[in-house]
Each structure stands twice: as C-alpha cells, then as structure tokens.
Amino acid sequence: MNPVNTSLKSEISPSLDWGKIRADFPILQLKIDGKPLIYLDNAASSQMPQQVIDRLVRYQTTQHANINRAVHYLSEVATMEYHNARCKLQQFINAREDREVIFTSGTTDSINLVMHGYGRKFIKAGDEIILTTLEHHSNIVPWQMLAQEKGAKIRVVPINDKGELEVDEYEKLFNERTKFVGLIHVSNALGTINPIKHMIDFAHRHGVPVLIDGAQAAPHITIDVQALDCDFYAFSAHKLCGPTGVGILYGKAALLEAMQPFKGGGDMIASVTFEETIYNTIPHKFEAGTPPIAAAIGFGAAIEYLMDIGIEHIAAYESSLLAYATECLSEMPGVKIIGTAAEKTAVISFTIDGVHPHDIGTILNQDGIAVRTGHHCAQPIMQRFNVPATSRASFAFYNKRTEVDALVTGIKTVQKIFL
Amino acid sequence: MHTNSLYQEVILDHNRKPRNYGKLDHANHHAVGHNPLCGDRLDISLQLDNDQINNIAFQGESCAICKASASMMTTAVKGKSRADAETLIHEFRELATGKLDINQPNHLGRLTVFSGIRDLPTRVKCAILPWHTLHAALNSLTSASTEADDSVQSASNHS
Ligand SMILES: Cc1ncc(COP(=O)(O)O)c(C=O)c1O
C-alpha cells in the first residue's frame, strides 16, 4: 500500500456517517442504462448536495433581485445574501478582509483578471514569468498571450517521473528579470500536491508575486491564504459542490488596489462622465456588470456545507480511498498509473496497455462509470509522459470503496474486450 | 444502446490488425486529419490515377473506433472511382450522425457496424475523422479537422 500522504494524515472522523453524507446528493441515485451511476469525474466537476440545491431554490423563490442598485426590499435582501456569500468565502480561505475576495465566473476568469489587471500593467518587455509543467491550460494560455503582447518570456519548471515539480530547477529559474510566478496548487491531471508554501516564500525573497491556481486544491486541502502568504489564489465553485458560472479570485488588498480593472461597465465605477471615469473600490472595481448572484449565493451554501463536514475530514476520507484505489490498480497487469507523487489528492490517471483512453471511457460508461479521458487540458504533462491522453478517475468524499471495486471490474472488462 | 454492440468483432479485428496501414511511396494525394479534442492524428496517402483510387494507406495514433473506421474505409474505397468514394464518404457521415436510414438502399455494406456510434455523440468524430481526411486528400487539401464545419480547412496544391 502507498504511504498515506503526510499532509492529509488526520484521522477519518468516526463521528461522521459517510453513507448519510452520500445520501445528500440526489444525482448519485441516477441509473445509467439501468446501472447505478458511479461518478468518478469529480476533478472536472463535483456534484451538488440537496442543501445547496435548496438554497438556490430559496434564493430564486424568495430573494431574487439585482444587487447594489435599488432601495426596495428584494434588492436589499439579495445584496446582503451576496455579501454573506463573500464573507463565507473569506472565512473559508482565511482572508484578512472580505474585499479581498472577488467573485469571478471561475478559475479561468480569475486568472485572466490577474493577467489583465496586474500583468498588463506591471509586466514589460524582457520580463520573465515562471510557470510549471503541471499547469492547466487556463494558467498557461493567458500568460502566453501576455508574453506575446509585451515581449516577455515564459520559463517552465520541469517535473520528475513521478509527476512532482523539480523545486531545485524552479529556484534556478529566478533572476533579476523574473516578475511573476503562476503555480498550480494541485495538478488536475495527476493529483500532485505542490510544495507551494516553500515556493511562494522563495519567490517573495526575490520580490516576485505568486498566483496560485487552487481549482483542484480548494475541495481537498484547507486553504489559509494568510499562512501561505500567496498574492493571488483562484478557484471555481463547481468543483466544490457548488454551481457553475462562479468562482473567486483572492488577492492581497494592496495589489488589487494597484491593479487596473479587467472589465469595464456598471457597478465597477464610482462616477462616470464622458471625460473621466473614477473606479469603484475593491472588490467592486473587478465586478463589472450584474454578477452571478444566484450562483455566488449557492457557492456560499456549498462552502458552508463543506465546512460543516470539515475539509480535514474530507481529506482524510479521500486519502484512504486513494490508498485503496492505488493499491487495487497498481496490482492490475497492463494498467499503469501516471503520476505517483508522494503527496497526492484522490486522483488516479492511468493507461491500459494497447487500449486508447477514449475506448476505455466508452466501455466504462457502459457500466455506469464516469471517468474523464483525454489530455485534461494539460497537454504539456501528456507530452512529458509521452502519452496522447490518459483516463482519470477522480474521487470525492461521497464515493465509496465498492465504487473502486466497480472501476477495477470495469477495467477488466475493457481488457477482455481488447484481448 | 449497449456499447458492446459498437465494439463488435469486426471493429476489434480491424483495430488489432489494421489493413492498408502505412504510407504509400508513390502517393500523389495526401492529407493529415486531426481531432484536436482528443489528439488523434491520421495520415492518409492516395494514389489517384484518372480519378480512380489505385492505392490507399493510412497511419496514425488513434482510438479503436477511429483506427477500425480508417482500416475498413481503405478496404472499401480501394479500386473505386473518386465519385464512388465521395458517395461512401457522404453516406458514412450520414450513418455516423444518425441521419441515414439504414433500411434504405446504400453502398456501405459492412461499414454499417458503425451505426451504433450515433448514440455516442462524443465518439462520432472518432469514426468520421478518416472520412474527413480522405475527402481532404481527394480534394487536394492537406489537412482536415473534426472541428471545422466541413473538412475544407486549408486549401493548397500539395497533391
Ligand atoms: C487546475 C485547474 N485550473 C483551472 C481550471 C479551470 O477551471 P474553470 O473551467 O472552472 O475556469 C481547472 C478545471 O478544469 C483546473 O482543474
């Protein structure tokens, strides 16, 4: 059995009834072609518990109006609930102030905000931006666009054969031209948990700000942005049992204030004449137009749901599921696990000898098993491991051991068909 | 639908032992097909003389559906006229997208084993890619993509 991750080592809480928690998720009752749904695509999007669905219904049936705009009752309620959601997010990541939490449409939007708001203002020709091989395309492409526009350069931190960042190489990339670091906290394709605290501290010793893509970390690891001292942290609600269409960008207040707005429009201004516009204060400066109010409130409810269970309990439960799944899959002949970092979240990317991942996905689907197949928006990782694509099973706290067993049986079926 | 009806023995056999696999030395038409969604790549070379396909070969990395489709396609069009091949391309696309009534007369023959693909929208492109690419090669286009409306992506005189 793989050693249990040190960072996820807290005991599985005996007081939590995981079966009861699972029952909170109505979609898990679905049958696919008569077979029970086995949902192992949580890294792409996780499912929503009834509590969050109910919260959305309550908002939509009793609280909905536009925010920040009118004095009538509903507008005030909606404005307050939207603000409460922001405060829940603030608490979730332990931000100093609620104005450091900006609602965006998701991680991709958050990263683009930093690229436009910070990058376009402060990064110049000849400057260097450090990214890693593990980045999701959403933390590569915006920086490439900026580099192209400014004549800046992108430097990439390599990974080893286990899928871990080579931190020595990271440190060697720094020089007087280094102006920004974009770093994924947890790899969506491999599950690798990166030593971001150390990497942030190192960057800060060179006076370089760091953006953390936390899309895959926030659902599984307790985030404390003050302890991490990161400059920016981004994630999406839909990977945290919340709705699609919303996410956050955390940014240190001083940085957000120094940045230029990303989008122009209503709500992000203090006053407008055709000669001059004075921008609103943060966070409003970065929330142009009507935000996803309902989704943000649902996001707040999802955060409340997860904090009630406790991210540390979720991490411990998932860690034991990962250990079990890793043990089962590594014993299967012809199955190769890609990404064997010592520190991992509950993600297993794998290949089966002689079978293309898309065929694996289609055949598993026939048993009701949902996995992701493809390059996982992380083509540099696929190139590093010299595979066109992988299949990925990603687990959540509502998955159970018998679902791992079903995956094993499904893989055997694939192997039988392609014998 | 039950997926096993898609992964039938014929398809598995063509995947295992693809026919006309490789690259023609004396090809006068050539195209590369690409499915950017899954990274599949397919290379088709043709020897077209007086509008007749005298020889055809394919190679590339792809899933079983794509490889079997390519393999069966090469056996189906080899020796056929350009016009007959275009008819097959049209009929196969209609079959894969569920627009063809397979009870009506058609020229597809054994290729109808792919009829089940229409129930798997994410895999339709895997089956169609070889046909897109053949169409591009016949029309002297050098590349085809499953993400273009038609395979008319880049026209050049590469034949
Ligand atoms: C690590 C990582 N970063 C960024 C994203 C993009 O998130 P979104 O599509 O919600 O903007 C994802 C989601 O797939 C991800 O896994």
Coordinates of C-alpha atoms and ligand atoms in Angstrom, one line a residue:
Chain A
M1 CA 0.0 0.0 0.0
N2 CA 1.2 3.5 -0.7
P3 CA 2.2 5.6 2.2
V4 CA -0.6 7.9 3.3
N5 CA 0.1 11.5 2.4
T6 CA 1.6 13.3 5.3
S7 CA -0.4 16.4 4.7
L8 CA -3.7 14.5 4.7
K9 CA -2.9 12.4 7.6
S10 CA -5.6 13.4 10.0
E11 CA -7.8 10.5 11.2
I12 CA -11.0 9.7 9.5
S13 CA -13.6 11.0 11.9
P14 CA -15.5 8.2 13.4
S15 CA -18.4 10.5 14.2
L16 CA -19.2 11.2 10.5
D17 CA -21.6 9.0 8.7
W18 CA -20.3 9.0 5.2
G19 CA -23.2 6.9 3.9
K20 CA -25.6 9.6 5.2
I21 CA -23.4 12.3 3.6
R22 CA -23.6 10.5 0.3
A23 CA -27.4 10.5 0.6
D24 CA -27.3 14.3 0.4
F25 CA -26.5 14.0 -3.3
P26 CA -29.7 13.2 -5.3
I27 CA -27.8 12.8 -8.6
L28 CA -26.0 9.8 -7.2
Q29 CA -29.3 7.9 -7.2
L30 CA -29.3 8.0 -11.0
K31 CA -29.2 4.9 -13.1
I32 CA -27.2 4.9 -16.4
D33 CA -28.6 2.3 -18.8
G34 CA -30.0 0.5 -15.8
K35 CA -26.7 0.6 -13.9
P36 CA -26.1 2.8 -10.8
L37 CA -24.1 5.9 -11.7
I38 CA -20.5 5.6 -10.4
Y39 CA -19.3 9.2 -10.6
L40 CA -15.5 9.3 -10.7
D41 CA -15.1 12.6 -12.6
N42 CA -15.1 14.9 -9.6
A43 CA -11.9 16.8 -10.7
A44 CA -13.9 18.0 -13.7
S45 CA -16.9 19.0 -11.7
S46 CA -18.3 17.7 -8.4
Q47 CA -22.0 17.1 -7.6
M48 CA -24.3 19.3 -5.6
P49 CA -25.9 18.3 -2.3
Q50 CA -29.6 18.9 -1.7
Q51 CA -28.7 21.6 0.8
V52 CA -27.2 23.7 -1.9
I53 CA -30.0 22.9 -4.4
D54 CA -32.5 24.0 -1.7
R55 CA -30.5 27.2 -1.1
L56 CA -30.7 28.1 -4.8
V57 CA -34.5 27.4 -4.8
R58 CA -35.0 29.6 -1.8
Y59 CA -33.0 32.4 -3.3
Q60 CA -34.8 32.1 -6.6
T61 CA -38.3 31.9 -5.0
T62 CA -38.0 34.4 -2.2
Q63 CA -34.9 36.6 -2.5
H64 CA -34.0 37.4 -6.1
A65 CA -33.4 40.9 -7.4
N66 CA -30.5 42.8 -8.8
I67 CA -28.0 43.9 -6.2
N68 CA -26.4 47.2 -5.2
R69 CA -28.9 49.1 -7.3
A70 CA -32.2 49.8 -5.6
V71 CA -33.7 50.5 -2.2
H72 CA -36.5 48.1 -2.4
Y73 CA -36.8 45.0 -0.1
L74 CA -35.7 42.3 -2.5
S75 CA -32.7 44.2 -3.8
E76 CA -31.6 44.7 -0.2
V77 CA -32.0 41.1 0.7
A78 CA -30.2 39.9 -2.4
T79 CA -27.4 42.4 -1.8
M80 CA -27.0 41.2 1.7
E81 CA -27.0 37.5 0.8
Y82 CA -24.5 38.1 -1.9
H83 CA -22.3 39.8 0.6
N84 CA -22.8 37.0 3.1
A85 CA -21.6 34.6 0.4
R86 CA -18.4 36.7 0.0
C87 CA -17.9 36.6 3.8
K88 CA -18.2 32.8 3.8
L89 CA -15.6 32.5 1.1
Q90 CA -13.4 34.9 3.1
Q91 CA -13.7 32.7 6.1
F92 CA -13.1 29.5 4.0
I93 CA -9.7 30.8 2.8
N94 CA -8.9 32.8 5.9
A95 CA -8.5 36.1 4.0
R96 CA -7.8 39.2 6.1
E97 CA -10.8 41.2 4.6
D98 CA -13.9 40.4 2.7
R99 CA -12.9 42.9 0.0
E100 CA -10.0 40.7 -0.9
V101 CA -12.5 38.2 -2.3
I102 CA -13.6 38.9 -5.9
F103 CA -16.4 36.9 -7.4
T104 CA -15.5 35.9 -11.0
S105 CA -17.0 33.4 -13.4
G106 CA -14.5 30.7 -12.3
T107 CA -10.8 29.9 -12.1
T108 CA -10.2 30.8 -15.8
D109 CA -11.8 34.2 -15.4
S110 CA -9.8 34.8 -12.2
I111 CA -6.5 34.1 -13.9
N112 CA -7.4 36.3 -16.8
L113 CA -8.3 39.0 -14.4
V114 CA -4.8 38.8 -12.9
M115 CA -3.3 38.7 -16.4
H116 CA -5.1 41.9 -17.5
G117 CA -5.2 43.7 -14.2
Y118 CA -1.7 43.0 -12.9
G119 CA 0.2 41.6 -15.9
R120 CA -0.7 44.1 -18.5
K121 CA 0.1 47.0 -16.1
F122 CA 3.3 45.7 -14.5
I123 CA 5.0 43.2 -16.9
K124 CA 7.3 44.7 -19.5
A125 CA 9.4 43.6 -22.4
G126 CA 12.2 41.2 -21.4
D127 CA 10.5 40.3 -18.1
E128 CA 10.1 36.6 -17.2
I129 CA 7.1 34.7 -16.0
I130 CA 7.6 31.3 -14.3
L131 CA 5.0 28.6 -14.8
T132 CA 5.2 24.9 -14.3
T133 CA 4.8 21.8 -16.5
L134 CA 1.8 20.8 -14.3
E135 CA -0.3 23.9 -15.2
H136 CA -3.8 23.6 -16.6
H137 CA -4.1 25.4 -19.9
S138 CA -6.0 28.1 -18.1
N139 CA -2.8 29.1 -16.3
I140 CA -0.7 28.9 -19.5
V141 CA -2.6 30.5 -22.3
P142 CA -3.3 33.9 -20.7
W143 CA 0.4 34.3 -19.8
Q144 CA 1.4 33.3 -23.3
M145 CA -1.0 36.0 -24.6
L146 CA 0.6 38.5 -22.3
A147 CA 4.2 37.4 -23.2
Q148 CA 3.4 37.8 -26.8
E149 CA 1.9 41.2 -26.3
K150 CA 4.7 42.5 -24.1
G151 CA 7.7 40.7 -25.4
A152 CA 8.0 38.9 -22.1
K153 CA 9.3 35.4 -21.7
I154 CA 7.8 32.2 -20.1
R155 CA 10.1 29.9 -18.1
V156 CA 8.8 26.5 -17.2
V157 CA 9.5 24.4 -14.1
P158 CA 10.1 20.7 -15.1
I159 CA 8.7 17.6 -13.3
N160 CA 10.2 14.3 -12.4
D161 CA 9.0 10.8 -13.5
K162 CA 6.6 10.7 -10.5
G163 CA 4.9 14.0 -11.6
E164 CA 6.5 16.1 -8.9
L165 CA 7.9 19.6 -9.6
E166 CA 11.6 19.8 -9.6
V167 CA 11.9 22.6 -7.0
D168 CA 15.7 22.9 -7.4
E169 CA 15.1 23.8 -11.0
Y170 CA 12.4 26.3 -10.0
E171 CA 14.8 28.1 -7.8
K172 CA 17.4 28.2 -10.5
L173 CA 15.0 30.0 -12.9
F174 CA 14.9 33.1 -10.8
N175 CA 16.9 36.1 -11.9
E176 CA 16.5 39.9 -11.9
R177 CA 14.1 39.7 -14.9
T178 CA 11.7 37.3 -13.0
K179 CA 8.5 39.3 -12.4
F180 CA 5.7 36.8 -11.8
V181 CA 5.0 33.2 -10.8
G182 CA 1.9 31.2 -11.8
L183 CA 1.7 28.0 -9.9
I184 CA -0.9 25.2 -9.7
H185 CA -1.5 24.0 -6.1
V186 CA -2.8 20.5 -7.1
S187 CA -2.4 19.0 -10.6
N188 CA -5.8 18.2 -12.1
A189 CA -4.2 15.6 -14.4
L190 CA -2.1 13.8 -11.8
G191 CA -3.2 14.8 -8.4
T192 CA 0.3 16.0 -7.3
I193 CA 0.2 18.4 -4.4
N194 CA 2.9 21.0 -4.9
P195 CA 5.0 22.5 -2.1
I196 CA 3.6 25.9 -2.7
K197 CA 4.4 27.4 0.7
H198 CA 8.1 26.9 0.1
M199 CA 7.8 28.1 -3.5
I200 CA 5.9 31.2 -2.5
D201 CA 8.5 32.1 0.2
F202 CA 11.3 31.6 -2.3
A203 CA 9.6 33.9 -4.9
H204 CA 9.0 36.5 -2.2
R205 CA 12.7 36.5 -1.3
H206 CA 13.2 37.7 -4.9
G207 CA 10.3 40.2 -4.6
V208 CA 8.1 38.3 -7.1
P209 CA 4.4 37.9 -6.6
V210 CA 2.7 34.5 -6.9
L211 CA -0.7 33.4 -8.3
I212 CA -1.9 30.1 -7.1
D213 CA -4.4 28.1 -9.3
G214 CA -6.3 26.4 -6.5
A215 CA -9.0 24.8 -8.6
Q216 CA -8.1 21.3 -7.5
A217 CA -6.8 22.1 -4.1
A218 CA -9.7 24.0 -2.5
P219 CA -12.0 21.0 -2.5
H220 CA -9.4 18.8 -0.7
I221 CA -7.0 20.9 1.3
T222 CA -7.6 23.6 4.0
I223 CA -6.6 26.9 2.4
D224 CA -5.2 29.6 4.6
V225 CA -4.1 32.5 2.3
Q226 CA -2.5 34.4 5.2
A227 CA -0.4 31.4 6.2
L228 CA 0.5 30.7 2.6
D229 CA 1.1 34.4 2.0
C230 CA 0.2 33.9 -1.7
D231 CA -0.6 37.1 -3.6
F232 CA -3.4 35.6 -5.6
Y233 CA -5.5 32.4 -5.2
A234 CA -8.1 31.3 -7.6
F235 CA -10.8 28.5 -7.7
S236 CA -14.2 27.6 -9.1
A237 CA -17.5 26.7 -7.2
H238 CA -18.4 23.8 -9.5
K239 CA -15.5 21.7 -8.2
L240 CA -16.7 22.5 -4.6
C241 CA -20.2 21.1 -4.8
G242 CA -21.4 24.5 -6.0
P243 CA -23.0 25.8 -9.2
T244 CA -21.2 26.5 -12.5
G245 CA -20.6 30.1 -13.6
V246 CA -18.9 31.4 -10.4
G247 CA -15.6 31.3 -8.7
I248 CA -13.3 33.6 -6.8
L249 CA -10.1 35.4 -7.0
Y250 CA -8.4 36.2 -3.7
G251 CA -5.9 39.0 -4.0
K252 CA -4.0 40.9 -1.3
A253 CA -5.8 44.2 -1.0
A254 CA -2.8 46.4 -1.8
L255 CA -2.1 44.5 -5.0
L256 CA -5.8 44.6 -6.1
E257 CA -5.8 48.4 -5.4
A258 CA -2.7 48.9 -7.5
M259 CA -4.2 46.9 -10.4
Q260 CA -6.1 48.2 -13.4
P261 CA -9.7 47.0 -13.9
F262 CA -10.2 44.0 -16.2
K263 CA -13.7 44.6 -17.5
G264 CA -15.5 48.0 -17.7
G265 CA -19.2 48.5 -17.0
G266 CA -21.7 49.1 -14.3
D267 CA -21.0 48.6 -10.6
M268 CA -17.3 48.9 -11.1
I269 CA -17.3 52.7 -11.2
A270 CA -17.6 55.4 -8.6
S271 CA -18.6 58.0 -11.2
V272 CA -18.7 58.3 -14.9
T273 CA -18.6 61.3 -17.3
F274 CA -17.5 61.1 -20.9
E275 CA -14.3 62.8 -19.8
E276 CA -13.4 60.6 -17.0
T277 CA -14.4 57.5 -15.0
I278 CA -13.5 57.0 -11.4
Y279 CA -13.3 53.4 -10.5
N280 CA -15.1 51.9 -7.6
T281 CA -13.2 50.5 -4.6
I282 CA -12.3 46.8 -4.4
P283 CA -13.8 44.3 -4.8
H284 CA -16.4 46.2 -6.9
K285 CA -13.7 47.5 -9.2
F286 CA -13.4 44.0 -10.6
E287 CA -17.0 43.0 -10.6
A288 CA -18.4 44.9 -13.7
G289 CA -22.0 44.3 -14.6
T290 CA -24.5 42.1 -12.8
P291 CA -22.6 39.3 -11.2
P292 CA -23.8 35.7 -11.0
I293 CA -25.8 36.5 -7.8
A294 CA -27.7 33.2 -7.5
A295 CA -24.5 31.1 -8.2
A296 CA -22.5 33.1 -5.7
I297 CA -25.1 32.5 -3.0
G298 CA -25.2 28.8 -4.0
F299 CA -21.4 28.9 -3.7
G300 CA -21.7 30.3 -0.2
A301 CA -24.1 27.5 0.7
A302 CA -21.7 24.9 -0.7
I303 CA -18.8 26.3 1.3
E304 CA -21.0 26.1 4.4
Y305 CA -21.9 22.5 3.6
L306 CA -18.2 21.5 3.2
M307 CA -17.1 23.4 6.3
D308 CA -19.7 21.7 8.3
I309 CA -18.2 18.3 7.3
G310 CA -14.7 19.8 7.6
I311 CA -12.2 19.9 4.8
E312 CA -9.7 18.0 7.0
H313 CA -12.2 15.1 7.5
I314 CA -12.9 15.1 3.7
A315 CA -9.1 15.0 3.1
A316 CA -8.6 12.1 5.4
Y317 CA -11.5 10.1 4.0
E318 CA -10.4 10.7 0.4
S319 CA -6.9 9.8 1.3
S320 CA -7.9 6.4 2.4
L321 CA -10.0 5.9 -0.7
L322 CA -6.9 6.9 -2.8
A323 CA -4.7 4.5 -1.0
Y324 CA -7.2 1.7 -1.6
A325 CA -7.7 2.6 -5.3
T326 CA -3.9 2.9 -5.8
E327 CA -3.4 -0.5 -4.3
C328 CA -6.1 -2.1 -6.5
L329 CA -5.0 -0.5 -9.7
S330 CA -1.3 -1.0 -9.2
E331 CA -1.9 -4.7 -8.9
M332 CA -3.6 -5.0 -12.3
P333 CA -1.4 -6.3 -15.1
G334 CA -1.3 -3.9 -18.1
V335 CA -2.5 -1.0 -16.0
K336 CA -0.1 1.9 -15.5
I337 CA -0.7 4.8 -13.1
I338 CA 0.7 8.1 -14.4
G339 CA 1.6 10.4 -11.5
T340 CA 2.8 8.7 -8.4
A341 CA 3.8 11.7 -6.3
A342 CA 4.3 11.2 -2.6
E343 CA 1.8 13.9 -2.0
K344 CA -1.4 13.5 -3.9
T345 CA -5.1 14.2 -3.8
A346 CA -7.6 11.4 -4.8
V347 CA -6.9 11.5 -8.5
I348 CA -5.6 8.5 -10.5
S349 CA -4.6 8.9 -14.1
F350 CA -3.9 5.7 -15.8
T351 CA -3.3 3.9 -19.1
I352 CA -4.1 0.4 -20.2
D353 CA -1.7 -1.3 -22.5
G354 CA -3.0 -1.5 -26.0
V355 CA -6.2 0.4 -25.4
H356 CA -6.8 4.0 -26.2
P357 CA -8.2 6.1 -23.4
H358 CA -11.4 7.0 -25.4
D359 CA -12.2 3.4 -25.8
I360 CA -11.7 2.9 -22.1
G361 CA -14.0 5.7 -21.3
T362 CA -16.8 4.5 -23.6
I363 CA -16.6 0.9 -22.2
L364 CA -16.6 2.0 -18.6
N365 CA -19.6 4.2 -19.3
Q366 CA -21.4 1.1 -20.3
D367 CA -21.1 0.0 -16.6
G368 CA -22.3 3.4 -15.5
I369 CA -18.8 4.5 -14.6
A370 CA -18.0 8.1 -15.4
V371 CA -14.2 8.9 -15.8
R372 CA -12.6 11.6 -17.8
T373 CA -10.4 10.6 -20.8
G374 CA -8.2 12.9 -22.8
H375 CA -5.4 15.3 -22.1
H376 CA -7.2 17.0 -19.2
C377 CA -6.4 20.5 -20.5
A378 CA -2.8 19.7 -19.6
Q379 CA -1.1 18.8 -22.8
P380 CA 2.5 19.6 -21.5
I381 CA 2.0 16.8 -18.9
M382 CA 0.9 14.3 -21.6
Q383 CA 4.0 15.3 -23.7
R384 CA 6.2 14.8 -20.6
F385 CA 4.9 11.3 -20.1
N386 CA 4.8 10.6 -23.8
V387 CA 1.1 9.6 -23.9
P388 CA -1.6 11.2 -26.1
A389 CA -4.1 11.0 -23.3
T390 CA -4.9 9.2 -20.1
S391 CA -8.1 8.0 -18.3
R392 CA -8.6 9.7 -15.0
A393 CA -10.6 8.6 -12.0
S394 CA -11.0 11.4 -9.5
F395 CA -12.7 10.7 -6.2
A396 CA -14.8 12.8 -3.8
F397 CA -15.9 12.2 -0.2
Y398 CA -19.2 10.7 -1.4
N399 CA -17.5 7.9 -3.3
K400 CA -17.2 4.6 -1.7
R401 CA -14.9 1.6 -1.8
T402 CA -17.3 -0.5 -3.7
E403 CA -17.1 2.1 -6.5
V404 CA -13.4 1.5 -6.6
D405 CA -14.1 -2.2 -6.9
A406 CA -16.6 -1.5 -9.8
L407 CA -13.8 0.5 -11.5
V408 CA -11.5 -2.5 -11.2
T409 CA -14.2 -4.8 -12.7
G410 CA -14.8 -2.2 -15.5
I411 CA -11.1 -2.2 -16.4
K412 CA -11.1 -6.0 -16.5
T413 CA -14.0 -5.8 -19.0
V414 CA -12.0 -3.4 -21.1
Q415 CA -9.0 -5.7 -21.1
K416 CA -11.2 -8.7 -22.0
I417 CA -12.8 -6.8 -25.0
F418 CA -9.4 -5.8 -26.3
L419 CA -7.6 -9.1 -25.6
Chain B
M1 CA -27.7 1.3 -26.6
H2 CA -25.3 -1.3 -25.3
T3 CA -21.8 -0.4 -26.1
N4 CA -20.7 -3.9 -26.8
S5 CA -22.8 -3.7 -30.0
L6 CA -20.3 -1.0 -31.0
Y7 CA -17.1 -2.9 -30.1
Q8 CA -18.0 -5.7 -32.4
E9 CA -15.6 -8.3 -33.5
V10 CA -15.1 -6.8 -37.0
I11 CA -14.2 -3.5 -35.4
L12 CA -11.9 -5.1 -32.8
D13 CA -10.3 -7.1 -35.6
H14 CA -9.5 -4.1 -37.8
N15 CA -8.2 -2.3 -34.7
R16 CA -5.9 -5.2 -33.9
K17 CA -4.8 -5.8 -37.5
P18 CA -5.4 -2.6 -39.5
R19 CA -5.4 -3.1 -43.2
N20 CA -3.5 -0.9 -45.6
Y21 CA -1.5 0.5 -42.7
G22 CA 1.5 2.7 -43.5
K23 CA 2.5 5.3 -46.0
L24 CA 2.5 4.9 -49.8
D25 CA 5.8 5.5 -51.5
H26 CA 4.3 6.9 -54.7
A27 CA 1.3 8.8 -53.4
N28 CA 0.1 11.7 -55.4
H29 CA -2.5 12.8 -52.9
H30 CA -2.0 13.2 -49.2
A31 CA -3.8 14.6 -46.1
V32 CA -3.5 14.7 -42.4
G33 CA -6.6 14.5 -40.2
H34 CA -6.6 15.8 -36.7
N35 CA -9.1 15.7 -33.9
P36 CA -8.0 18.5 -31.6
L37 CA -10.4 17.3 -28.8
C38 CA -8.6 14.0 -28.3
G39 CA -5.3 14.5 -30.1
D40 CA -6.0 11.8 -32.6
R41 CA -4.0 12.1 -35.8
L42 CA -4.4 10.3 -39.0
D43 CA -2.3 10.4 -42.2
I44 CA -3.8 9.2 -45.4
S45 CA -1.9 8.8 -48.7
L46 CA -3.5 8.0 -52.0
Q47 CA -2.5 7.0 -55.5
L48 CA -5.2 8.5 -57.7
D49 CA -5.0 7.9 -61.4
N50 CA -7.7 9.1 -63.8
D51 CA -10.0 9.6 -60.9
Q52 CA -9.6 6.1 -59.7
I53 CA -8.1 5.2 -56.3
N54 CA -5.5 2.7 -57.2
N55 CA -3.9 2.5 -53.8
I56 CA -4.5 3.9 -50.4
A57 CA -2.8 3.7 -47.0
F58 CA -3.2 5.3 -43.6
Q59 CA -1.2 5.6 -40.4
G60 CA -1.5 7.4 -37.1
E61 CA -2.3 7.2 -33.4
S62 CA -5.9 6.9 -32.6
C63 CA -8.6 5.1 -30.6
A64 CA -10.0 1.7 -31.8
I65 CA -13.1 3.3 -33.4
C66 CA -11.0 5.7 -35.5
K67 CA -8.5 3.1 -36.5
A68 CA -11.1 0.5 -37.4
S69 CA -13.0 3.1 -39.3
A70 CA -9.9 4.0 -41.3
S71 CA -8.9 0.5 -41.9
M72 CA -12.4 -0.5 -43.2
M73 CA -12.6 2.7 -45.2
T74 CA -9.3 1.8 -47.1
T75 CA -10.6 -1.6 -48.0
A76 CA -13.9 -0.1 -49.1
V77 CA -12.5 2.6 -51.4
K78 CA -9.5 0.9 -52.9
G79 CA -10.1 0.4 -56.6
K80 CA -13.1 2.7 -56.6
S81 CA -13.6 5.9 -58.6
R82 CA -13.4 9.2 -56.9
A83 CA -17.1 9.7 -57.3
D84 CA -17.9 6.3 -55.7
A85 CA -15.6 7.2 -52.8
E86 CA -17.3 10.6 -52.3
T87 CA -20.7 8.8 -52.2
L88 CA -19.4 6.5 -49.5
I89 CA -17.9 9.5 -47.6
H90 CA -21.3 11.1 -47.7
E91 CA -23.2 8.0 -46.7
F92 CA -20.8 7.2 -43.8
R93 CA -21.1 10.7 -42.4
E94 CA -24.9 10.4 -42.6
L95 CA -24.7 7.0 -40.9
A96 CA -22.5 8.2 -38.0
T97 CA -24.6 11.2 -37.3
G98 CA -27.8 9.2 -37.4
K99 CA -29.2 10.8 -40.5
L100 CA -29.1 7.7 -42.6
D101 CA -32.0 5.2 -42.6
I102 CA -30.0 2.0 -42.9
N103 CA -33.1 0.2 -44.2
Q104 CA -32.9 2.3 -47.4
P105 CA -30.5 1.2 -50.1
N106 CA -26.9 2.3 -49.6
H107 CA -23.4 1.4 -50.5
L108 CA -22.0 1.0 -47.0
G109 CA -22.1 -2.8 -46.7
R110 CA -20.2 -3.9 -43.6
L111 CA -19.5 -0.3 -42.7
T112 CA -23.0 -0.3 -41.1
V113 CA -21.3 -1.9 -38.0
F114 CA -20.6 1.7 -37.1
S115 CA -24.3 2.6 -36.9
G116 CA -24.2 2.4 -33.1
I117 CA -21.9 5.4 -32.9
R118 CA -24.7 7.8 -33.4
D119 CA -25.8 7.1 -29.8
L120 CA -22.4 8.2 -28.6
P121 CA -22.1 11.9 -29.7
T122 CA -18.6 12.3 -28.2
R123 CA -17.3 9.4 -30.3
V124 CA -18.9 10.3 -33.6
K125 CA -15.9 12.4 -34.6
C126 CA -13.6 9.4 -33.9
A127 CA -15.4 7.4 -36.6
I128 CA -15.7 10.2 -39.1
L129 CA -12.1 11.5 -38.9
P130 CA -10.7 9.1 -41.5
W131 CA -13.5 10.0 -43.9
H132 CA -13.0 13.7 -43.4
T133 CA -9.3 13.1 -44.1
L134 CA -10.0 11.1 -47.2
H135 CA -12.3 13.8 -48.5
A136 CA -9.5 16.3 -48.0
A137 CA -6.9 14.1 -49.7
L138 CA -9.2 13.6 -52.7
N139 CA -9.7 17.3 -53.0
S140 CA -6.1 18.2 -52.6
L141 CA -6.4 19.7 -49.2
T142 CA -3.6 18.9 -47.0
S143 CA -5.4 18.8 -43.7
A144 CA -8.8 18.1 -42.2
S145 CA -10.1 18.8 -38.7
T146 CA -13.1 17.4 -36.9
E147 CA -13.6 20.9 -35.6
A148 CA -14.2 22.5 -38.9
D149 CA -17.7 22.6 -40.4
D150 CA -16.5 20.9 -43.4
S151 CA -13.1 19.4 -43.9
V152 CA -12.3 22.4 -46.1
Q153 CA -9.7 23.9 -43.7
S154 CA -6.7 24.8 -45.7
A155 CA -6.5 24.6 -49.4
S156 CA -3.2 24.1 -51.1
N157 CA -1.8 22.4 -54.1
H158 CA 0.0 19.7 -52.2
S159 CA -1.0 16.9 -54.4
Ligands
LIG1 C1 -6.2 23.1 -12.1 C2 -7.3 23.7 -12.8 N1 -7.2 25.0 -13.1 C3 -8.2 25.7 -13.8 C4 -9.3 25.0 -14.2 C5 -10.3 25.8 -14.9 O1 -11.5 26.0 -14.1 P1 -12.8 26.6 -14.8 O2 -13.0 25.8 -16.0 O3 -13.8 26.4 -13.7 O4 -12.5 28.0 -15.1 C6 -9.5 23.7 -13.9 C7 -10.7 23.0 -14.2 O5 -10.8 22.1 -15.1 C8 -8.5 23.0 -13.2 O6 -8.6 21.7 -12.9

